Coordinates of N, CA, C and O in Angstrom, one line a residue:
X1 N 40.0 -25.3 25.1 CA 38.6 -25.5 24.8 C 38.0 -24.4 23.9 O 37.2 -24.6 23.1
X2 N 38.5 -23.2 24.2 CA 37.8 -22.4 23.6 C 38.7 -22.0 21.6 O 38.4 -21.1 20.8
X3 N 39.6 -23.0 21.6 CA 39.6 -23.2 20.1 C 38.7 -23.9 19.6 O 38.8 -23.8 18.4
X4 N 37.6 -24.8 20.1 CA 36.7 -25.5 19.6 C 35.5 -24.4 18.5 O 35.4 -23.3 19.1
X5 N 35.0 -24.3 17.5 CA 34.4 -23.2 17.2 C 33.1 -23.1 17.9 O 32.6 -21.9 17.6
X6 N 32.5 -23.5 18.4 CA 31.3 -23.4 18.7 C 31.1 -22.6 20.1 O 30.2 -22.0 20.6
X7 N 32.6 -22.7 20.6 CA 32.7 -22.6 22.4 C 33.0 -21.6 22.8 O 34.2 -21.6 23.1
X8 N 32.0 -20.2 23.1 CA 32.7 -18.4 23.3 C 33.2 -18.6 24.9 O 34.0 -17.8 25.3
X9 N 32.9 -19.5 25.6 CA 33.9 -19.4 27.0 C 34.2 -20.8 27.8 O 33.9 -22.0 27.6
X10 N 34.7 -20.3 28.6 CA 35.2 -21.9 29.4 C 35.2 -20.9 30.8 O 35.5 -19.7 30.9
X11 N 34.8 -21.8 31.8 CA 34.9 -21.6 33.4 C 34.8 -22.2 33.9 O 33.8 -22.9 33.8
X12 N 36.0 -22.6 35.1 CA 36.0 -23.6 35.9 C 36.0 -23.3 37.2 O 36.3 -22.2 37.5
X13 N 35.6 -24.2 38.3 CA 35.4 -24.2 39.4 C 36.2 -25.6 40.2 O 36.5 -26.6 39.7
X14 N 36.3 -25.3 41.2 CA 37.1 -26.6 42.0 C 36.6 -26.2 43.3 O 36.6 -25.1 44.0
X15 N 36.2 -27.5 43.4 CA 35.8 -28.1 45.0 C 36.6 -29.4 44.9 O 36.7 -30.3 44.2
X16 N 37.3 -28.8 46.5 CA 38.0 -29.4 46.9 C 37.4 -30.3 48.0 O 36.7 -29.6 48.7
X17 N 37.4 -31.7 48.4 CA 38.1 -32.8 47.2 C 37.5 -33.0 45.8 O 38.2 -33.2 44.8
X18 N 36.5 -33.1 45.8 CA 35.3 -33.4 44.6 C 35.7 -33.4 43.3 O 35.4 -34.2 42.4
X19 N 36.7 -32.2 43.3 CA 37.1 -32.6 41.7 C 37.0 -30.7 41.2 O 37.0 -29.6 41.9
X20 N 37.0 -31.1 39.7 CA 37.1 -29.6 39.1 C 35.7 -29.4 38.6 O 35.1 -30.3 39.1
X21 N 35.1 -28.8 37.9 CA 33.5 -28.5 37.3 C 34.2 -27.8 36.4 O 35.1 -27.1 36.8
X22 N 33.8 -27.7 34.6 CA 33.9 -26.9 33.7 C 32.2 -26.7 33.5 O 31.3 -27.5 33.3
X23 N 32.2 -24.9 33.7 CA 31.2 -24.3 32.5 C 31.4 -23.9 31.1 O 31.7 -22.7 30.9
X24 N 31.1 -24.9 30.2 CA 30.9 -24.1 28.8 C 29.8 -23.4 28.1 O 28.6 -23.8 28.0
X25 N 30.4 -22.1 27.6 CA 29.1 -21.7 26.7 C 29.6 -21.3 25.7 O 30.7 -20.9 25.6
X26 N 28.5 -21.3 24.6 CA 28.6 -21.5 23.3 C 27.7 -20.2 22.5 O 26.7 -19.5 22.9
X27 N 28.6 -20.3 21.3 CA 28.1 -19.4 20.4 C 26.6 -19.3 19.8 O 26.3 -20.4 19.3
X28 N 25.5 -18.3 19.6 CA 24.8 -18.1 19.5 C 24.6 -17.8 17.8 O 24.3 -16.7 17.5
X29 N 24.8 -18.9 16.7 CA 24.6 -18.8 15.6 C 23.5 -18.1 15.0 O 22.4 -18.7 15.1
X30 N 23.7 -16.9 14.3 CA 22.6 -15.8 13.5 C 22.5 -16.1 12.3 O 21.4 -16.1 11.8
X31 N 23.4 -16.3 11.7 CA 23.2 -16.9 10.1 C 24.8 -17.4 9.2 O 25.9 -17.5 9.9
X32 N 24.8 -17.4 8.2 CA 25.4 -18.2 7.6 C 26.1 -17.0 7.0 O 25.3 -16.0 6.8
X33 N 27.6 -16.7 6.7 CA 28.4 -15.7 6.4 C 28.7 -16.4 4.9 O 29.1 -17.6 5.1
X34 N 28.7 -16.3 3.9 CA 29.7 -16.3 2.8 C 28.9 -17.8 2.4 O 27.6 -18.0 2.4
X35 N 30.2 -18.8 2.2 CA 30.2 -20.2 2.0 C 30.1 -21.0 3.6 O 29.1 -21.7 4.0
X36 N 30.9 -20.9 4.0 CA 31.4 -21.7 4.9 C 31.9 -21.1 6.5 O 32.7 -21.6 7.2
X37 N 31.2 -19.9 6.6 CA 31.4 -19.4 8.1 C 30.4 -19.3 8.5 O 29.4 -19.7 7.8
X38 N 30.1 -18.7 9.8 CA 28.8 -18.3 10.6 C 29.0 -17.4 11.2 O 30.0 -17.4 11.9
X39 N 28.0 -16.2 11.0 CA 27.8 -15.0 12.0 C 27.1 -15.6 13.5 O 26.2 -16.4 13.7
X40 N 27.8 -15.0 14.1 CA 27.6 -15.0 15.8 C 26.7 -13.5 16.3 O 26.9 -12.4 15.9
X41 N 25.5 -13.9 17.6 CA 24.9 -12.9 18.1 C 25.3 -11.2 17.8 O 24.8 -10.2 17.3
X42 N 26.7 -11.4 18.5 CA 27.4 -10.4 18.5 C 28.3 -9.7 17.3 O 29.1 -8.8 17.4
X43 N 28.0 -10.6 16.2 CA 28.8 -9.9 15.0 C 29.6 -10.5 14.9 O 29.9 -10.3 13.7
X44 N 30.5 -11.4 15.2 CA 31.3 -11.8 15.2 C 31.8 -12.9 14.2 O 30.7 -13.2 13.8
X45 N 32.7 -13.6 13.5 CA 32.8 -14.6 12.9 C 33.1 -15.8 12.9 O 34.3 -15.9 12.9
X46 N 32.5 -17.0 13.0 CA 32.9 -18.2 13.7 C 33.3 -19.1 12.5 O 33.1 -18.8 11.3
X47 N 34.0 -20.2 12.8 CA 34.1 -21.8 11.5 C 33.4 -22.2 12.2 O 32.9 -21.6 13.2
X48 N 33.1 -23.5 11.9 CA 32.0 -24.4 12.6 C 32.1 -25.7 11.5 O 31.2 -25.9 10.7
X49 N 33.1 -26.3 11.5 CA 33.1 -27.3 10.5 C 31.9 -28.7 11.1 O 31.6 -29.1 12.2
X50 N 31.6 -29.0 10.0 CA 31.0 -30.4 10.4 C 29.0 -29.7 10.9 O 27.9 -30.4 10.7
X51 N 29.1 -28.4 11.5 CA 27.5 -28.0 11.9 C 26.8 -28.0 10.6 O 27.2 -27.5 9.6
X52 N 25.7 -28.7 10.7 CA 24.6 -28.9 9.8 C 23.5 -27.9 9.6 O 22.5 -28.2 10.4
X53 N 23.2 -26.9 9.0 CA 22.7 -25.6 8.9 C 21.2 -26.5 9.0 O 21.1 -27.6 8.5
X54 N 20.3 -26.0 9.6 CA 18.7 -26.6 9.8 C 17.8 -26.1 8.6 O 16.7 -26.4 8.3
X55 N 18.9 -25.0 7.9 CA 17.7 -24.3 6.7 C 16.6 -23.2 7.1 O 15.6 -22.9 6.5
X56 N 17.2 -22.7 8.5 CA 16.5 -21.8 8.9 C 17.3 -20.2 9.3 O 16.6 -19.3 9.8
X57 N 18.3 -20.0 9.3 CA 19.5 -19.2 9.3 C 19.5 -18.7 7.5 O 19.5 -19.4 6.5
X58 N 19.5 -17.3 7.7 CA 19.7 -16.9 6.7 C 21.2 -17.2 6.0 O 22.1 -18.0 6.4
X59 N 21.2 -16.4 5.0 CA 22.9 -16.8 4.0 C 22.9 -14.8 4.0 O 22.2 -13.9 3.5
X60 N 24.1 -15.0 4.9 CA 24.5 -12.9 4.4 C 26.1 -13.3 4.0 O 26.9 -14.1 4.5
X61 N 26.0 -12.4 2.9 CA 27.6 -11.9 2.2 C 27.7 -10.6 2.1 O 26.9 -9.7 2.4
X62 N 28.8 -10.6 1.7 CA 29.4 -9.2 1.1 C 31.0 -9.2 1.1 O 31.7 -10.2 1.1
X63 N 31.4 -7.8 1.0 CA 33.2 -7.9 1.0 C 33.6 -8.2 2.0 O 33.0 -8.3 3.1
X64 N 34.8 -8.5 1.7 CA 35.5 -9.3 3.1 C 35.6 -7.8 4.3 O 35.7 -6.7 3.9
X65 N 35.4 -8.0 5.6 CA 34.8 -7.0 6.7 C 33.6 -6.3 6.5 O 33.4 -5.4 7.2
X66 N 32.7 -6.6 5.5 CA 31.4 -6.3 5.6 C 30.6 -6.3 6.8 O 30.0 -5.4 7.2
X67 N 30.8 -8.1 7.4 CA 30.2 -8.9 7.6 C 29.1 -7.7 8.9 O 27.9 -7.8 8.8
X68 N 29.8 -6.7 10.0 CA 29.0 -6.8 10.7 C 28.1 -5.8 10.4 O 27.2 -5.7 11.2
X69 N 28.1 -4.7 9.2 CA 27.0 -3.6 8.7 C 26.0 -4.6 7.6 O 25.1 -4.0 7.0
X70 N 26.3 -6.3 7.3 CA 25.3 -6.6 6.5 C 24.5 -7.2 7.7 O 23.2 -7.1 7.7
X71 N 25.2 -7.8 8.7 CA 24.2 -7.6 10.2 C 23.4 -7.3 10.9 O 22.6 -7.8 11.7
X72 N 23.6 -6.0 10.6 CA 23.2 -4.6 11.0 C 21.6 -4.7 9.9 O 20.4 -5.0 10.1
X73 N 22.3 -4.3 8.7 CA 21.0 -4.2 8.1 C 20.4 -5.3 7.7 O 19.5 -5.0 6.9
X74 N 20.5 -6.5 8.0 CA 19.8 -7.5 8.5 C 19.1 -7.5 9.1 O 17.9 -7.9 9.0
X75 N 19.8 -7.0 10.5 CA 18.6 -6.9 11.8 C 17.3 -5.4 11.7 O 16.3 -5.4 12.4
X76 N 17.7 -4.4 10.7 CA 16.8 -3.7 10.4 C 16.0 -3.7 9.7 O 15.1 -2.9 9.8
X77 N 15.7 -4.8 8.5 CA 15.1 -5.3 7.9 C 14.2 -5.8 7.8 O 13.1 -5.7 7.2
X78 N 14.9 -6.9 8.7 CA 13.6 -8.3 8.8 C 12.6 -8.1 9.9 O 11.8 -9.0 10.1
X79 N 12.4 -6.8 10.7 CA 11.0 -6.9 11.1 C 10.3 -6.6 10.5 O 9.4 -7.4 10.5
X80 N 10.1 -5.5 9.8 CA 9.3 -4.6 8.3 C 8.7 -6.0 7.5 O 7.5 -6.3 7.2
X81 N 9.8 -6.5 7.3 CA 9.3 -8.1 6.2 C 8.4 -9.1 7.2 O 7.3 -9.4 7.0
X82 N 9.4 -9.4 8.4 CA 8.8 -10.3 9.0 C 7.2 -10.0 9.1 O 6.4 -10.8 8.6
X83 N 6.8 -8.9 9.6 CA 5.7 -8.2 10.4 C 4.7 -8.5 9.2 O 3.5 -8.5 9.5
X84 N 5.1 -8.6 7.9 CA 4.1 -8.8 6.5 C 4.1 -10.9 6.2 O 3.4 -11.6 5.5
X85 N 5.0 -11.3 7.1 CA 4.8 -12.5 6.8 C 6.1 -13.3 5.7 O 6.0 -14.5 5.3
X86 N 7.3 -12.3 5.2 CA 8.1 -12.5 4.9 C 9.2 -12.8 5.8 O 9.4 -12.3 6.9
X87 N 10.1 -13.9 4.9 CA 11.6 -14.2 6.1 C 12.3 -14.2 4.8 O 12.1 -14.6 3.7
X88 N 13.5 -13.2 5.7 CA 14.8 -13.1 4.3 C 15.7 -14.4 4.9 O 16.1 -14.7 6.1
X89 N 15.7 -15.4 3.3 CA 16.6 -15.9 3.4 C 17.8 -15.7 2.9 O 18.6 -16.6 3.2
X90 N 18.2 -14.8 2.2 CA 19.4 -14.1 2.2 C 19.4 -12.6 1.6 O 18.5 -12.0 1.0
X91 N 20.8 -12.0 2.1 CA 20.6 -10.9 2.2 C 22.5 -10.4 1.6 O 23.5 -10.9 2.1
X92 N 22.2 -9.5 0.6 CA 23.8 -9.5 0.3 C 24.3 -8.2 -0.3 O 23.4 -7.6 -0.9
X93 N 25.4 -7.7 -0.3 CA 25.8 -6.3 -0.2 C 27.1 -6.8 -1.5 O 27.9 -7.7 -1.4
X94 N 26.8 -6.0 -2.7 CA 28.1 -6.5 -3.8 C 29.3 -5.1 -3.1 O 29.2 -4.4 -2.1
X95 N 30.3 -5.2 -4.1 CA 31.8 -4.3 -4.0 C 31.3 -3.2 -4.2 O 31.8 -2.2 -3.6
X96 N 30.2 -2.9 -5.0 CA 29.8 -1.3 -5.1 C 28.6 -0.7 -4.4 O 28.2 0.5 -4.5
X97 N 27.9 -1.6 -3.6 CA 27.4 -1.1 -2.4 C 26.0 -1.5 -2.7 O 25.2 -0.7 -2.3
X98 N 25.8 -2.2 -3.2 CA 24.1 -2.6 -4.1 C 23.9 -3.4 -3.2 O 24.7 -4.4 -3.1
X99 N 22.6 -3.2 -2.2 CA 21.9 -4.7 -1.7 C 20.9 -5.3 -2.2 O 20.2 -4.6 -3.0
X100 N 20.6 -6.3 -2.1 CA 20.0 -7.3 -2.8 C 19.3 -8.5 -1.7 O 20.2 -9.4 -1.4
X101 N 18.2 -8.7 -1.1 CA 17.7 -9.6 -0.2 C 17.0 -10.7 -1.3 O 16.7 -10.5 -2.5
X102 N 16.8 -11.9 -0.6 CA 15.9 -12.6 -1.2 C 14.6 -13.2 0.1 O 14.7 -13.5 1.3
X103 N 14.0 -13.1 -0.5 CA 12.5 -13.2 0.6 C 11.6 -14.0 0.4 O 10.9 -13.6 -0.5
X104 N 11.1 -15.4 1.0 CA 10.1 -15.7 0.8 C 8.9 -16.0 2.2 O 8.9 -16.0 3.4
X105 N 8.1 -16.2 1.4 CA 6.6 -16.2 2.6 C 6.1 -17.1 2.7 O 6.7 -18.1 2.1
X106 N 5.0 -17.5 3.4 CA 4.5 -19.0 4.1 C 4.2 -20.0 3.0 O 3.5 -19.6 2.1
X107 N 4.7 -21.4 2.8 CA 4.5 -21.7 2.2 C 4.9 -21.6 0.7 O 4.2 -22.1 -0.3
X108 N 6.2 -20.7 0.6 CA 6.8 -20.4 -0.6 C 7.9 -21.5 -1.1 O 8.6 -22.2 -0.4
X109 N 7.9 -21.5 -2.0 CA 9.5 -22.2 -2.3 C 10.3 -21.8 -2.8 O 11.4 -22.0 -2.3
X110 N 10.3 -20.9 -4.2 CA 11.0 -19.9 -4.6 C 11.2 -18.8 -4.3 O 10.3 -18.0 -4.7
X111 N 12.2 -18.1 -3.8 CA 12.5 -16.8 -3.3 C 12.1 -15.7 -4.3 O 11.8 -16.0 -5.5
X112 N 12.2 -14.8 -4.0 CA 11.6 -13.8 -4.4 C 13.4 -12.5 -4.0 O 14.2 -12.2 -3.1
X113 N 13.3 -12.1 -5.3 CA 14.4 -11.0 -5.1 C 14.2 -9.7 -4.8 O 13.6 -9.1 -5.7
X114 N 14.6 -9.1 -3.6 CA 14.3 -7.5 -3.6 C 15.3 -6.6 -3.9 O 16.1 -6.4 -3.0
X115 N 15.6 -5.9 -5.0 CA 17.0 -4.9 -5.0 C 16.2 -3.9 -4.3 O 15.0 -3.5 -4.3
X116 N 17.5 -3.6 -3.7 CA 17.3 -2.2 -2.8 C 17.9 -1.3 -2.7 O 17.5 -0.2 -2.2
X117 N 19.0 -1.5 -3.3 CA 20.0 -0.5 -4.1 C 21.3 0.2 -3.2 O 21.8 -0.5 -2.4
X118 N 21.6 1.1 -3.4 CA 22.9 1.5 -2.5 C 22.2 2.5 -1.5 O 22.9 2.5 -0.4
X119 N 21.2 3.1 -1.5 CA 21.1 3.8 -0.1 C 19.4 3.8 -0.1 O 18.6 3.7 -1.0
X120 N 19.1 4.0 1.9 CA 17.9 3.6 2.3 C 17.0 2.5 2.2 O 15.8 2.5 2.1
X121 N 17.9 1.4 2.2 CA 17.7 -0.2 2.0 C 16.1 -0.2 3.2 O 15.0 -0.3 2.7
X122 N 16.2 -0.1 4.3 CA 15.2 -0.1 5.2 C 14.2 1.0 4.5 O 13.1 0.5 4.3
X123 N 14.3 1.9 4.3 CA 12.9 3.3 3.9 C 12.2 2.1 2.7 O 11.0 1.6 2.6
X124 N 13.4 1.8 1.9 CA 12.5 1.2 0.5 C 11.6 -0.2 1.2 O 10.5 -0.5 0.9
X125 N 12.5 -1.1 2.2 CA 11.8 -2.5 2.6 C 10.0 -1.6 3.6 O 8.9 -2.1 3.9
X126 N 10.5 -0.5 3.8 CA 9.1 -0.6 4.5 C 8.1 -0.2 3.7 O 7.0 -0.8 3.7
X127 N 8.6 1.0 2.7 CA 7.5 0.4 2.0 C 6.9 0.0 1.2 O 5.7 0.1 0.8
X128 N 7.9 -0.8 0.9 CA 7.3 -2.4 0.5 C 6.7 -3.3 1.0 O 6.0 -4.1 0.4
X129 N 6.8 -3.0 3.0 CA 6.2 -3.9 3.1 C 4.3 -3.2 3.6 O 3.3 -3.9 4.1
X130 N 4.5 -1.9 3.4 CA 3.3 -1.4 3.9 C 2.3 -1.7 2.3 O 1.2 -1.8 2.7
X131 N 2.3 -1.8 1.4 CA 2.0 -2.0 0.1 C 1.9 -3.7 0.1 O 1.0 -4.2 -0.5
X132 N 2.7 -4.3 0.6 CA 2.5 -6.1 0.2 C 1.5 -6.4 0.6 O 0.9 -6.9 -0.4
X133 N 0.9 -6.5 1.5 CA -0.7 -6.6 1.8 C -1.1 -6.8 1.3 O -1.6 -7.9 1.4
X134 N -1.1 -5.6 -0.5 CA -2.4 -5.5 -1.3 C -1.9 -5.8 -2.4 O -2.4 -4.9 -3.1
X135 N -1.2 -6.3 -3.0 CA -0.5 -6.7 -4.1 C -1.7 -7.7 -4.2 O -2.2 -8.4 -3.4
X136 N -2.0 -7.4 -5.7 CA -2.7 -8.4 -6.5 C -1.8 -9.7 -7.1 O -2.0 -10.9 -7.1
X137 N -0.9 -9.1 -7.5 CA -0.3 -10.2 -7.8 C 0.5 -11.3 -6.7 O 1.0 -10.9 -5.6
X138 N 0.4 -12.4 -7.2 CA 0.8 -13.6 -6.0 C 2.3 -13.7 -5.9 O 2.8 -13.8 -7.0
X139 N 3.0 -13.8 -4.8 CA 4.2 -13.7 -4.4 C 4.9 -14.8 -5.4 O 5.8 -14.4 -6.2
X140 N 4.5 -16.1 -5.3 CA 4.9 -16.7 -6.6 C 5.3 -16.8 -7.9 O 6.1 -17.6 -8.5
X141 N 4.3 -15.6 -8.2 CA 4.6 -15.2 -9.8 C 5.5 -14.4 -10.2 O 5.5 -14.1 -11.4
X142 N 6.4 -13.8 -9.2 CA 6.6 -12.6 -9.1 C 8.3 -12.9 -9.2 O 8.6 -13.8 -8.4
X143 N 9.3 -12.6 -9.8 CA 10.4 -12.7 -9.9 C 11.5 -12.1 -9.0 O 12.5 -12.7 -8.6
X144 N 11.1 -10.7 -8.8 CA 12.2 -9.8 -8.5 C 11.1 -8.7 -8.2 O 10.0 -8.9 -8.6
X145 N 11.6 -7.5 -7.4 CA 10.5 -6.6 -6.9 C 11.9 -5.7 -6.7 O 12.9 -5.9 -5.9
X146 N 11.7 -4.5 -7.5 CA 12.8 -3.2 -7.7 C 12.1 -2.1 -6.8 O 11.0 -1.7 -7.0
X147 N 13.2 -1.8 -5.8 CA 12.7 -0.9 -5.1 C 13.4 0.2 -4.9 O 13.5 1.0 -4.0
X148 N 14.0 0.2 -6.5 CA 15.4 1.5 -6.0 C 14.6 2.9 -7.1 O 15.2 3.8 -7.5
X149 N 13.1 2.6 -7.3 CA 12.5 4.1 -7.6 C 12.0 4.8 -6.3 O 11.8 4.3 -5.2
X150 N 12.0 6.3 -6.7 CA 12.1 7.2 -5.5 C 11.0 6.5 -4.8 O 11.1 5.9 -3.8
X151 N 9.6 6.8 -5.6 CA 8.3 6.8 -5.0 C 7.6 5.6 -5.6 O 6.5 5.7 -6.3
X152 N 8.4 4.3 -5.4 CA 7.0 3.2 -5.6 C 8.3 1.8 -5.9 O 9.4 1.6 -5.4
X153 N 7.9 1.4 -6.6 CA 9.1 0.0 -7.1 C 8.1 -0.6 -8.3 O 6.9 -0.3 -8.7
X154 N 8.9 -1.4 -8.6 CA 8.8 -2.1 -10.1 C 8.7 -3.9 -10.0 O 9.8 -4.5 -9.8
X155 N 7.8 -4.6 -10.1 CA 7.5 -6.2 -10.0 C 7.9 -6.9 -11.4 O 7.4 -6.5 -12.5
X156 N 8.4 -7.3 -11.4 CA 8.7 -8.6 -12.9 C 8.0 -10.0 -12.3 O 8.1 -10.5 -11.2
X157 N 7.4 -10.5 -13.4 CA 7.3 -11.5 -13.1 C 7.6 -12.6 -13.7 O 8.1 -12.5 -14.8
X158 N 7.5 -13.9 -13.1 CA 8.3 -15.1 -13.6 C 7.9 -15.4 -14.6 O 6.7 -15.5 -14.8
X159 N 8.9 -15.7 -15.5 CA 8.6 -16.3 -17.0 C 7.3 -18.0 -16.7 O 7.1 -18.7 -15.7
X160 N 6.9 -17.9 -17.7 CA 5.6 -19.0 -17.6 C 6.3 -20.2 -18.0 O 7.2 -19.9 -18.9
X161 N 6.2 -21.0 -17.8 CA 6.8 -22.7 -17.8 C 6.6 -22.9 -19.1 O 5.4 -22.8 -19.5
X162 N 7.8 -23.3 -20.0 CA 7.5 -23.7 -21.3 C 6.8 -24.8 -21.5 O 7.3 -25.7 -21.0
X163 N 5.4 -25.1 -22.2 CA 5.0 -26.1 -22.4 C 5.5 -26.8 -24.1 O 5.6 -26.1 -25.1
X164 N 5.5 -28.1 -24.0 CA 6.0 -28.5 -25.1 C 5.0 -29.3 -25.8 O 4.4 -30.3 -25.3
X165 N 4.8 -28.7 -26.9 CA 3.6 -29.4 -27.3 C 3.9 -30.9 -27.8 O 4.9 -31.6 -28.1
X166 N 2.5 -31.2 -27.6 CA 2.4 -32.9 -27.6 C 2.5 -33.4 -29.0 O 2.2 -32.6 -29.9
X167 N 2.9 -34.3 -29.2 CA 2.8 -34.9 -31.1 C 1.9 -36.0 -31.0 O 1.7 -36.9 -30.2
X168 N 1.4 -35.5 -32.2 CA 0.1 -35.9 -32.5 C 0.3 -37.7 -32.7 O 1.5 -38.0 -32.9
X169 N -0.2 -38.4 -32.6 CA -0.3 -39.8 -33.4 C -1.1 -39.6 -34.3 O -2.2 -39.3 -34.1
X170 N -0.5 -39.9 -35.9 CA -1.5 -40.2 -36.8 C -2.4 -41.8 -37.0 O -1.6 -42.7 -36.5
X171 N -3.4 -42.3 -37.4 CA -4.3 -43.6 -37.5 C -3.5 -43.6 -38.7 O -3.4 -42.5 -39.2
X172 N -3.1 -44.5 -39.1 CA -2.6 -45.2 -40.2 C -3.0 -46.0 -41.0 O -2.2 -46.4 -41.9

């Protein structure tokens, strides 16, 4: 049973005559690893073929044995964000050590990118998130938010929706 992926133990019991009793318990899914695995409570790496992600489990990558330091600063993260009203839905570490979150807030639909760079991923998310408060500009408009300057970060914002102009009908 416990090749099943979902299933971290098996325990049984027997009362005699009555029969046998199995307790199973199961893995505690944290978010979504790569393509097609899932991080477990404890760090760990599960398959889970066929589980239907609810869309509420973030997406973390990185190099192969990354998995449990992009965990790590996952779980250091997302209170700073959370506490502002942001949820990382993904969060990812490249081969040369650059992190990169994406974040959105109540009622968002397009994520929002935070580079964070190779060191003090947490110093820069906090404060960022002590400054988001007061951001004039709307989370929306906002493309990407660079936070790998010493003392502040850099906002781009989203290119404006091409409009295509209308043609005229001429009266003939």
């Amino acid at each position: 049973a416990c090749a099943l992926p979902r299933v971290s133990g098996v325990w049984d019991r027997r009362e005699w005559p009555l029969g046998v009793y199995f307790t199973f318990t199961g893995h505690l899914l944290v978010a979504r690893w790569a393509s097609d695995q899932w991080l477990v409570a404890h760090g760990g790496i599960v398959a889970a073929p066929g589980f239907a992600d609810p869309g509420t489990l973030p997406r973390l990558t990185g190099p192969a044995g990354a998995h449990v330091q992009v965990l790590e600063n996952f779980r250091a993260l997302a209170p700073y964000l959370n506490g502002v009203g942001l949820r990382i839905v993904s969060l990812r570490v490249d081969a040369r050590g650059a992190w990169q979150a994406q974040v959105v807030g109540s009622g968002q639909a397009t994520p929002v990118i935070l580079r964070l760079g190779r060191q003090a991923q947490v110093t820069r998310a906090r404060r960022f998130a002590r400054v988001y408060p007061n951001l004039v500009v709307p989370l929306d408009a906002v493309d990407y938010v660079d936070l790998r300057y010493p003392n502040g970060f850099a906002l781009a914002r989203r290119a404006a929706p091409v409009r295509k102009a209308a043609k005229i009908k001429e009266a003939g």
